[in-house]
Tab-separated table of C-alpha atoms in Angstrom:
chain	number	residue	atom	x	y	z
A	1	UNK	CA	-178.507	7.369	-84.292
A	2	UNK	CA	-177.152	10.597	-85.276
A	3	UNK	CA	-175.385	12.944	-82.899
A	4	UNK	CA	-175.166	16.837	-82.935
A	5	UNK	CA	-171.427	17.742	-83.583
A	6	UNK	CA	-170.608	20.463	-81.442
A	7	UNK	CA	-168.118	21.205	-78.540
A	8	UNK	CA	-169.956	19.442	-76.113
A	9	UNK	CA	-170.411	16.125	-78.399
A	10	UNK	CA	-167.744	14.427	-76.503
A	11	UNK	CA	-169.066	15.112	-73.076
A	12	UNK	CA	-172.548	13.885	-73.898
A	13	UNK	CA	-172.065	11.138	-76.639
A	14	UNK	CA	-172.015	8.318	-73.912
A	15	UNK	CA	-174.961	9.796	-72.167
A	16	UNK	CA	-176.752	10.268	-75.272
A	17	UNK	CA	-176.409	6.502	-75.800
A	18	UNK	CA	-177.976	5.673	-72.513
A	19	UNK	CA	-180.671	8.305	-72.908
A	20	UNK	CA	-181.718	6.812	-76.295
A	21	UNK	CA	-182.050	3.491	-74.802
A	22	UNK	CA	-184.024	4.948	-71.441
A	23	UNK	CA	-186.455	6.319	-74.071
A	24	UNK	CA	-186.528	3.268	-75.908
A	25	UNK	CA	-187.475	1.382	-72.714
A	26	UNK	CA	-190.467	3.705	-72.148
A	27	UNK	CA	-192.312	2.513	-75.137
A	28	UNK	CA	-190.584	-0.716	-75.683
A	29	UNK	CA	-188.429	-0.331	-79.030
A	30	UNK	CA	-185.478	-2.153	-79.308
A	31	UNK	CA	-182.018	-0.664	-79.264
A	32	UNK	CA	-182.028	-1.847	-83.118
A	33	UNK	CA	-184.473	0.556	-83.930
A	34	UNK	CA	-184.045	3.444	-86.139
A	35	UNK	CA	-184.308	6.686	-84.194
A	36	UNK	CA	-183.548	9.136	-86.839
A	37	UNK	CA	-186.546	8.114	-89.142
A	38	UNK	CA	-188.943	8.141	-86.040
A	39	UNK	CA	-191.798	10.498	-86.441
A	40	UNK	CA	-191.830	13.845	-84.574
A	41	UNK	CA	-195.293	13.094	-82.813
A	42	UNK	CA	-194.052	9.922	-81.598
A	43	UNK	CA	-190.571	11.076	-80.658
A	44	UNK	CA	-192.498	14.013	-78.646
A	45	UNK	CA	-194.587	11.182	-76.862
A	46	UNK	CA	-191.648	9.306	-75.939
A	47	UNK	CA	-189.610	12.068	-74.616
A	48	UNK	CA	-192.772	13.464	-72.754
A	49	UNK	CA	-193.523	10.159	-71.039
A	50	UNK	CA	-189.696	9.706	-70.249
A	51	UNK	CA	-189.688	12.962	-68.847
A	52	UNK	CA	-192.568	12.313	-66.367
A	53	UNK	CA	-191.071	8.852	-65.629
A	54	UNK	CA	-187.655	10.181	-64.431
A	55	UNK	CA	-188.902	12.699	-61.849
A	56	UNK	CA	-186.264	12.633	-59.430
A	57	UNK	CA	-182.465	12.098	-59.560
A	58	UNK	CA	-180.437	10.179	-60.188
A	59	UNK	CA	-182.549	8.932	-62.921
A	60	UNK	CA	-183.391	12.707	-64.136
A	61	UNK	CA	-179.907	12.523	-65.725
A	62	UNK	CA	-181.568	10.781	-68.557
A	63	UNK	CA	-183.851	13.778	-69.207
A	64	UNK	CA	-180.870	15.764	-69.365
A	65	UNK	CA	-179.040	13.356	-71.641
A	66	UNK	CA	-181.675	13.502	-73.960
A	67	UNK	CA	-181.278	17.548	-74.668
A	68	UNK	CA	-177.891	16.399	-75.949
A	69	UNK	CA	-178.801	13.917	-78.413
A	70	UNK	CA	-179.315	16.347	-81.147
A	71	UNK	CA	-181.250	19.594	-82.097
A	72	UNK	CA	-184.390	18.068	-82.741
A	73	UNK	CA	-184.640	16.489	-79.198
A	74	UNK	CA	-182.983	19.294	-77.270
A	75	UNK	CA	-185.863	21.569	-78.844
A	76	UNK	CA	-188.585	19.168	-77.834
A	77	UNK	CA	-187.074	18.758	-74.297
A	78	UNK	CA	-186.988	22.482	-73.757
A	79	UNK	CA	-190.686	22.589	-74.272
A	80	UNK	CA	-191.567	19.526	-72.273
A	81	UNK	CA	-189.395	20.377	-68.848
A	82	UNK	CA	-191.201	23.145	-67.000
A	83	UNK	CA	-189.402	25.600	-64.883
A	84	UNK	CA	-188.876	25.023	-61.156
A	85	UNK	CA	-191.752	27.349	-60.049
A	86	UNK	CA	-194.197	24.684	-61.720
A	87	UNK	CA	-192.405	21.386	-61.584
A	88	UNK	CA	-190.530	21.865	-58.152
A	89	UNK	CA	-187.397	20.217	-60.105
A	90	UNK	CA	-184.155	21.153	-60.906
A	91	UNK	CA	-183.414	19.750	-64.346
A	92	UNK	CA	-180.624	22.167	-66.114
A	93	UNK	CA	-177.802	23.987	-65.150
A	94	UNK	CA	-179.928	27.272	-65.750
A	95	UNK	CA	-182.479	25.941	-63.345
A	96	UNK	CA	-180.301	27.601	-60.454
A	97	UNK	CA	-180.970	30.896	-61.762
A	98	UNK	CA	-184.633	30.305	-61.991
A	99	UNK	CA	-187.011	31.089	-59.409
A	100	UNK	CA	-188.348	28.184	-56.749
A	101	UNK	CA	-191.459	26.449	-56.360
A	102	UNK	CA	-194.431	28.659	-55.380
A	103	UNK	CA	-196.193	26.023	-53.488
A	104	UNK	CA	-193.168	24.220	-51.351
A	105	UNK	CA	-189.807	24.813	-50.122
A	106	UNK	CA	-187.027	23.201	-52.241
A	107	UNK	CA	-185.014	21.102	-49.807
A	108	UNK	CA	-181.020	21.700	-50.406
A	109	UNK	CA	-178.082	21.263	-48.283
A	110	UNK	CA	-174.844	23.175	-47.983
A	111	UNK	CA	-171.185	21.495	-46.985
A	112	UNK	CA	-168.583	23.389	-45.888
A	113	UNK	CA	-164.532	22.696	-46.325
A	114	UNK	CA	-162.905	24.638	-43.774
A	115	UNK	CA	-159.405	23.761	-45.187
A	116	UNK	CA	-160.115	25.072	-48.631
A	117	UNK	CA	-162.409	27.662	-47.948
A	118	UNK	CA	-164.893	26.298	-50.158
A	119	UNK	CA	-168.916	25.501	-49.947
A	120	UNK	CA	-171.013	23.155	-51.843
A	121	UNK	CA	-174.751	23.294	-52.418
A	122	UNK	CA	-176.573	20.227	-53.262
A	123	UNK	CA	-180.023	19.227	-53.754
A	124	UNK	CA	-181.305	16.833	-51.265
A	125	UNK	CA	-182.473	13.524	-52.677
A	126	UNK	CA	-184.410	12.176	-49.454
A	127	UNK	CA	-185.622	13.322	-46.411
A	128	UNK	CA	-182.303	12.972	-44.405
A	129	UNK	CA	-180.860	16.460	-43.666
A	130	UNK	CA	-177.309	16.342	-45.278
A	131	UNK	CA	-176.501	12.751	-46.717
A	132	UNK	CA	-177.450	12.181	-50.570
A	133	UNK	CA	-177.250	15.088	-52.912
A	134	UNK	CA	-177.054	16.182	-56.565
A	135	UNK	CA	-174.443	18.695	-56.715
A	136	UNK	CA	-175.808	22.258	-57.923
A	137	UNK	CA	-173.284	25.032	-56.978
A	138	UNK	CA	-169.944	25.629	-55.311
A	139	UNK	CA	-168.319	28.862	-54.006
A	140	UNK	CA	-164.809	29.843	-52.945
A	141	UNK	CA	-163.971	32.377	-50.443
A	142	UNK	CA	-161.420	34.966	-51.108
A	143	UNK	CA	-159.829	37.389	-48.927
A	144	UNK	CA	-158.933	40.733	-50.088
A	145	UNK	CA	-157.366	43.818	-48.145
A	146	UNK	CA	-160.950	45.410	-48.093
A	147	UNK	CA	-162.979	43.048	-48.916
A	148	UNK	CA	-164.296	39.599	-48.936
A	149	UNK	CA	-165.440	37.755	-52.192
A	150	UNK	CA	-167.063	34.454	-52.633
A	151	UNK	CA	-166.747	33.211	-56.042
A	152	UNK	CA	-169.788	31.116	-57.317
A	153	UNK	CA	-169.358	28.412	-60.055
A	154	UNK	CA	-171.439	25.612	-61.569
A	155	UNK	CA	-168.506	23.604	-61.474
A	156	UNK	CA	-167.525	21.640	-58.164
A	157	UNK	CA	-163.692	21.998	-58.319
A	158	UNK	CA	-163.304	24.739	-60.748
A	159	UNK	CA	-164.237	27.992	-58.848
A	160	UNK	CA	-161.252	30.246	-60.324
A	161	UNK	CA	-161.552	33.829	-61.236
A	162	UNK	CA	-161.681	33.209	-65.240
A	163	UNK	CA	-163.585	30.030	-64.950
A	164	UNK	CA	-166.040	29.348	-67.878
A	165	UNK	CA	-168.662	28.266	-65.289
A	166	UNK	CA	-168.606	31.290	-63.175
A	167	UNK	CA	-171.939	32.641	-62.711
A	168	UNK	CA	-171.549	35.349	-59.993
A	169	UNK	CA	-170.025	36.225	-56.835
A	170	UNK	CA	-170.863	37.600	-53.506
A	171	UNK	CA	-168.977	40.471	-52.146
A	172	UNK	CA	-168.760	41.944	-48.538
A	173	UNK	CA	-167.152	44.832	-46.895
A	174	UNK	CA	-164.425	44.680	-44.509
A	175	UNK	CA	-166.369	44.200	-41.258
A	176	UNK	CA	-168.467	41.710	-42.882
A	177	UNK	CA	-172.244	43.614	-42.269
A	178	UNK	CA	-172.950	44.674	-45.741
A	179	UNK	CA	-172.789	42.426	-49.166
A	180	UNK	CA	-173.747	42.872	-52.634
A	181	UNK	CA	-174.756	39.649	-54.918
A	182	UNK	CA	-173.468	40.150	-58.463
A	183	UNK	CA	-174.697	38.069	-61.099
A	184	UNK	CA	-172.012	37.370	-63.889
A	185	UNK	CA	-174.810	37.960	-66.653
A	186	UNK	CA	-177.373	40.590	-67.138
A	187	UNK	CA	-180.480	39.880	-65.219
A	188	UNK	CA	-183.718	40.026	-66.909
A	189	UNK	CA	-184.744	43.464	-65.289
A	190	UNK	CA	-182.659	46.564	-65.578
A	191	UNK	CA	-180.132	46.313	-62.719
A	192	UNK	CA	-177.257	48.517	-63.530
A	193	UNK	CA	-174.224	47.120	-64.621
A	194	UNK	CA	-171.047	48.134	-62.391
A	195	UNK	CA	-168.393	48.162	-65.333
A	196	UNK	CA	-168.249	47.220	-68.926
A	197	UNK	CA	-165.336	46.214	-70.883
A	198	UNK	CA	-164.609	45.875	-74.623
A	199	UNK	CA	-163.600	42.352	-75.712
A	200	UNK	CA	-160.485	41.652	-74.435
A	201	UNK	CA	-158.217	38.803	-73.281
A	202	UNK	CA	-158.679	37.628	-69.803
A	203	UNK	CA	-155.478	35.490	-68.693
A	204	UNK	CA	-155.119	33.107	-71.395
A	205	UNK	CA	-159.075	32.942	-72.828
A	206	UNK	CA	-160.872	35.491	-74.984
A	207	UNK	CA	-163.940	37.138	-73.913
A	208	UNK	CA	-166.915	37.021	-76.487
A	209	UNK	CA	-168.563	40.031	-77.219
A	210	UNK	CA	-171.635	38.042	-77.560
A	211	UNK	CA	-171.931	37.863	-73.706
A	212	UNK	CA	-171.902	41.503	-71.851
A	213	UNK	CA	-168.429	41.550	-69.580
A	214	UNK	CA	-169.126	42.565	-66.214
A	215	UNK	CA	-171.032	42.301	-62.831
A	216	UNK	CA	-174.728	43.020	-62.413
A	217	UNK	CA	-175.717	43.840	-58.761
A	218	UNK	CA	-178.748	41.720	-58.366
A	219	UNK	CA	-179.276	42.021	-54.346
A	220	UNK	CA	-177.970	43.926	-51.231
A	221	UNK	CA	-177.787	42.154	-47.707
A	222	UNK	CA	-177.428	44.177	-44.804
A	223	UNK	CA	-176.806	42.885	-41.024
A	224	UNK	CA	-177.761	45.428	-38.573
A	225	UNK	CA	-176.088	46.098	-35.148
A	226	UNK	CA	-177.439	43.416	-32.509
A	227	UNK	CA	-177.963	45.719	-29.204
A	228	UNK	CA	-178.294	42.182	-27.415
A	229	UNK	CA	-174.713	41.162	-28.277
A	230	UNK	CA	-173.551	37.631	-29.010
A	231	UNK	CA	-176.685	35.929	-26.991
A	232	UNK	CA	-179.291	37.408	-29.098
A	233	UNK	CA	-180.085	36.737	-32.699
A	234	UNK	CA	-178.767	38.548	-36.051
A	235	UNK	CA	-180.818	41.250	-37.608
A	236	UNK	CA	-180.614	41.046	-41.398
A	237	UNK	CA	-182.462	42.522	-44.512
A	238	UNK	CA	-182.078	41.759	-48.158
A	239	UNK	CA	-182.831	43.925	-50.891
A	240	UNK	CA	-183.695	41.909	-54.072
A	241	UNK	CA	-182.911	44.599	-56.912
A	242	UNK	CA	-183.976	42.435	-59.687
A	243	UNK	CA	-187.415	40.992	-58.047
A	244	UNK	CA	-190.097	43.399	-57.860
A	245	UNK	CA	-191.971	43.327	-54.547
A	246	UNK	CA	-195.386	42.226	-56.263
A	247	UNK	CA	-193.593	38.994	-56.997
A	248	UNK	CA	-194.904	37.495	-53.373
A	249	UNK	CA	-198.543	38.507	-54.081
A	250	UNK	CA	-201.057	36.314	-55.616
A	251	UNK	CA	-200.444	36.115	-59.229
A	252	UNK	CA	-197.153	38.114	-59.253
A	253	UNK	CA	-194.359	37.342	-61.223
A	254	UNK	CA	-190.700	37.075	-60.966
A	255	UNK	CA	-188.078	37.671	-63.701
A	256	UNK	CA	-187.131	33.962	-65.145
A	257	UNK	CA	-184.100	33.312	-67.079
A	258	UNK	CA	-184.649	30.722	-69.811
A	259	UNK	CA	-181.283	29.984	-70.957
A	260	UNK	CA	-177.704	30.698	-70.702
A	261	UNK	CA	-176.485	32.969	-73.932
A	262	UNK	CA	-174.618	29.847	-75.299
A	263	UNK	CA	-176.478	26.684	-76.068
A	264	UNK	CA	-173.495	24.638	-74.073
A	265	UNK	CA	-172.368	25.473	-70.627
A	266	UNK	CA	-169.035	23.920	-71.554
A	267	UNK	CA	-168.290	26.109	-74.462
A	268	UNK	CA	-169.075	29.507	-72.222
A	269	UNK	CA	-166.396	32.279	-72.742
A	270	UNK	CA	-164.323	33.120	-69.703
A	271	UNK	CA	-166.200	36.277	-67.770
A	272	UNK	CA	-163.792	38.640	-66.240
A	273	UNK	CA	-163.526	38.737	-62.477
A	274	UNK	CA	-162.733	42.511	-61.326
A	275	UNK	CA	-160.461	43.149	-58.617
A	276	UNK	CA	-161.506	45.513	-55.803
A	277	UNK	CA	-159.609	48.660	-56.875
A	278	UNK	CA	-161.589	48.735	-60.568
A	279	UNK	CA	-165.033	48.617	-59.066
A	280	UNK	CA	-166.674	51.751	-58.399
A	281	UNK	CA	-168.985	49.489	-56.338
A	282	UNK	CA	-166.634	49.197	-53.496
A	283	UNK	CA	-167.741	52.427	-52.069
A	284	UNK	CA	-171.379	51.487	-52.093
A	285	UNK	CA	-170.471	48.224	-50.241
A	286	UNK	CA	-168.417	50.087	-47.691
A	287	UNK	CA	-170.906	52.942	-47.246
A	288	UNK	CA	-174.341	52.640	-45.687
A	289	UNK	CA	-176.856	50.845	-47.880
A	290	UNK	CA	-179.624	52.897	-49.427
A	291	UNK	CA	-183.302	52.189	-48.382
A	292	UNK	CA	-185.606	49.739	-50.212
A	293	UNK	CA	-185.231	50.254	-54.093
A	294	UNK	CA	-188.387	51.476	-55.863
A	295	UNK	CA	-190.870	48.328	-56.239
A	296	UNK	CA	-187.824	45.807	-55.312
A	297	UNK	CA	-188.609	42.740	-53.125
A	298	UNK	CA	-187.583	43.360	-49.591
A	299	UNK	CA	-186.564	40.227	-47.261
A	300	UNK	CA	-185.924	40.581	-43.393
A	301	UNK	CA	-185.223	37.697	-40.941
A	302	UNK	CA	-188.169	36.151	-39.112
A	303	UNK	CA	-188.364	37.367	-35.287
A	304	UNK	CA	-187.316	34.182	-33.018
A	305	UNK	CA	-189.028	33.592	-29.803
A	306	UNK	CA	-187.498	33.289	-26.390
A	307	UNK	CA	-187.972	29.784	-25.171
A	308	UNK	CA	-188.158	29.805	-21.147
A	309	UNK	CA	-187.554	26.111	-20.719
A	310	UNK	CA	-184.666	25.976	-23.012
A	311	UNK	CA	-183.299	29.154	-22.388
A	312	UNK	CA	-182.729	30.282	-25.900
A	313	UNK	CA	-183.931	32.120	-29.050
A	314	UNK	CA	-186.274	29.544	-31.070
A	315	UNK	CA	-187.632	29.346	-34.551
A	316	UNK	CA	-189.535	26.532	-36.279
A	317	UNK	CA	-187.889	25.234	-38.795
A	318	UNK	CA	-189.916	22.010	-38.971
A	319	UNK	CA	-187.178	19.562	-38.250
A	320	UNK	CA	-184.994	20.831	-40.921
A	321	UNK	CA	-182.331	22.458	-38.211
A	322	UNK	CA	-180.885	20.694	-35.284
A	323	UNK	CA	-178.059	22.523	-34.045
A	324	UNK	CA	-178.332	26.079	-32.174
A	325	UNK	CA	-176.421	28.610	-33.826
A	326	UNK	CA	-176.176	32.325	-34.507
A	327	UNK	CA	-176.031	31.789	-38.252
A	328	UNK	CA	-179.678	30.007	-38.589
A	329	UNK	CA	-182.403	32.385	-40.007
A	330	UNK	CA	-185.542	32.342	-41.821
A	331	UNK	CA	-186.321	35.008	-44.344
A	332	UNK	CA	-189.825	36.238	-45.090
A	333	UNK	CA	-190.967	39.055	-47.191
A	334	UNK	CA	-191.281	42.630	-45.685
A	335	UNK	CA	-194.597	44.391	-45.567
A	336	UNK	CA	-194.527	48.334	-46.876
A	337	UNK	CA	-196.359	50.623	-45.077
A	338	UNK	CA	-197.383	48.188	-42.324
A	339	UNK	CA	-199.864	46.193	-44.809
A	340	UNK	CA	-199.013	42.693	-44.059
A	341	UNK	CA	-200.920	39.904	-45.585
A	342	UNK	CA	-200.569	36.033	-45.639
A	343	UNK	CA	-197.801	36.350	-48.060
A	344	UNK	CA	-195.694	37.864	-45.353
A	345	UNK	CA	-195.953	35.077	-43.027
A	346	UNK	CA	-194.445	32.495	-45.501
A	347	UNK	CA	-190.866	31.632	-45.090
A	348	UNK	CA	-188.886	32.419	-48.731
A	349	UNK	CA	-185.624	31.114	-47.606
A	350	UNK	CA	-184.418	29.175	-44.407
A	351	UNK	CA	-180.928	28.141	-43.361
A	352	UNK	CA	-179.495	26.343	-40.519
A	353	UNK	CA	-176.924	24.139	-39.180
A	354	UNK	CA	-177.063	20.177	-38.533
A	355	UNK	CA	-173.592	19.263	-38.037
A	356	UNK	CA	-169.966	20.806	-37.734
A	357	UNK	CA	-169.821	21.691	-41.421
A	358	UNK	CA	-173.293	20.797	-42.583
A	359	UNK	CA	-176.157	23.318	-43.321
A	360	UNK	CA	-179.582	22.889	-44.857
A	361	UNK	CA	-181.039	25.658	-47.377
A	362	UNK	CA	-184.379	25.543	-48.406
A	363	UNK	CA	-186.108	28.165	-50.613
A	364	UNK	CA	-188.910	28.822	-52.602
A	365	UNK	CA	-190.503	31.311	-55.173
A	366	UNK	CA	-189.748	34.122	-55.985
A	367	UNK	CA	-185.903	33.586	-55.549
A	368	UNK	CA	-183.427	31.114	-57.262
A	369	UNK	CA	-180.891	28.572	-55.811
A	370	UNK	CA	-178.203	31.214	-56.949
A	371	UNK	CA	-179.620	33.932	-54.968
A	372	UNK	CA	-180.471	31.948	-52.113
A	373	UNK	CA	-176.923	30.320	-51.912
A	374	UNK	CA	-175.534	33.921	-52.077
A	375	UNK	CA	-177.407	34.919	-49.262
A	376	UNK	CA	-176.849	32.096	-47.266
A	377	UNK	CA	-173.071	32.553	-47.846
A	378	UNK	CA	-173.266	35.960	-46.223
A	379	UNK	CA	-174.193	34.257	-42.871
A	380	UNK	CA	-170.875	32.276	-42.814
A	381	UNK	CA	-168.695	35.777	-42.520
A	382	UNK	CA	-167.805	36.713	-38.900
A	383	UNK	CA	-169.893	39.886	-38.125
A	384	UNK	CA	-167.394	42.150	-36.440
A	385	UNK	CA	-169.835	44.888	-35.359
A	386	UNK	CA	-172.946	42.298	-34.839
A	387	UNK	CA	-171.915	39.935	-32.506
């Protein structure tokens, strides 16, 4: 069997061998068979059957490994594996940047580490609230004189500024009431880039001119003053600049990234992380947020109901939240002009506490895991003016 020689070859070589063995098991081919001479039609049938058979993690790692065997296998796997919108599955790293399923919530959970100011997002593998999971994203909180940043990475232990797995960040104002979500790569729509630099060195790594160096604002989050004080729920709204409001309507479409600029995530160039003094967006964060961007999707938190017997505000999380917390919320699409339809009652993102440092996060179309994670991170910050 021939392996595609690239920088990622040494990483995927062992997995590729096991993937080939798994593919062979699907059709009963022995390990002594010659895979390099297999007819393309038969190979495609093998990979299609493997993809259908390995429908959940951790078995789904064989599907990922097959994509690393060679270029031919990778192209077939890319055709076979469907986006989370259709399949409800997260397979490749790019899946965290693609909208979730339309018909159901994709169940995830977040673990908080107070000692290191880090947060990790996992895909739930069973019906338990927060036990077994497949790692998806990590974030590290960085306090600055005038704001707070959460650096989001594809790597569990590497959330440094110049990491090659950096994919975006969440930035708040000083009092933690207004946030901007930045994508490290340009979104599919014409979101404005806050700053663009010519290729230059960042630390010890060279920025590739193939990947635009900058931070692209893709969403704005605003927490409003809570007139009830700490006893009442928070009020929040999110303007998803990169998603059209029509995406929540029947037949609506949200932008979907199909791949990262480079073929292998481990060969990403370092993306620069701009300090606050170099960002014009600082003024935007600290000042009042503008109203809904023309045509952009607006999300608002679902209003809870007061429970007389329990003497608390309640939302129906369908068993996914077990601990009362001011951080808990559900987001639905905000109707424009008071014209509410069935799509405005559907929960797009819900977040809630299940333990001291454990939280569930469930999301659906038209937002991605990356966007949902960033929105949930904003809930962790102390809201001086809201509580």
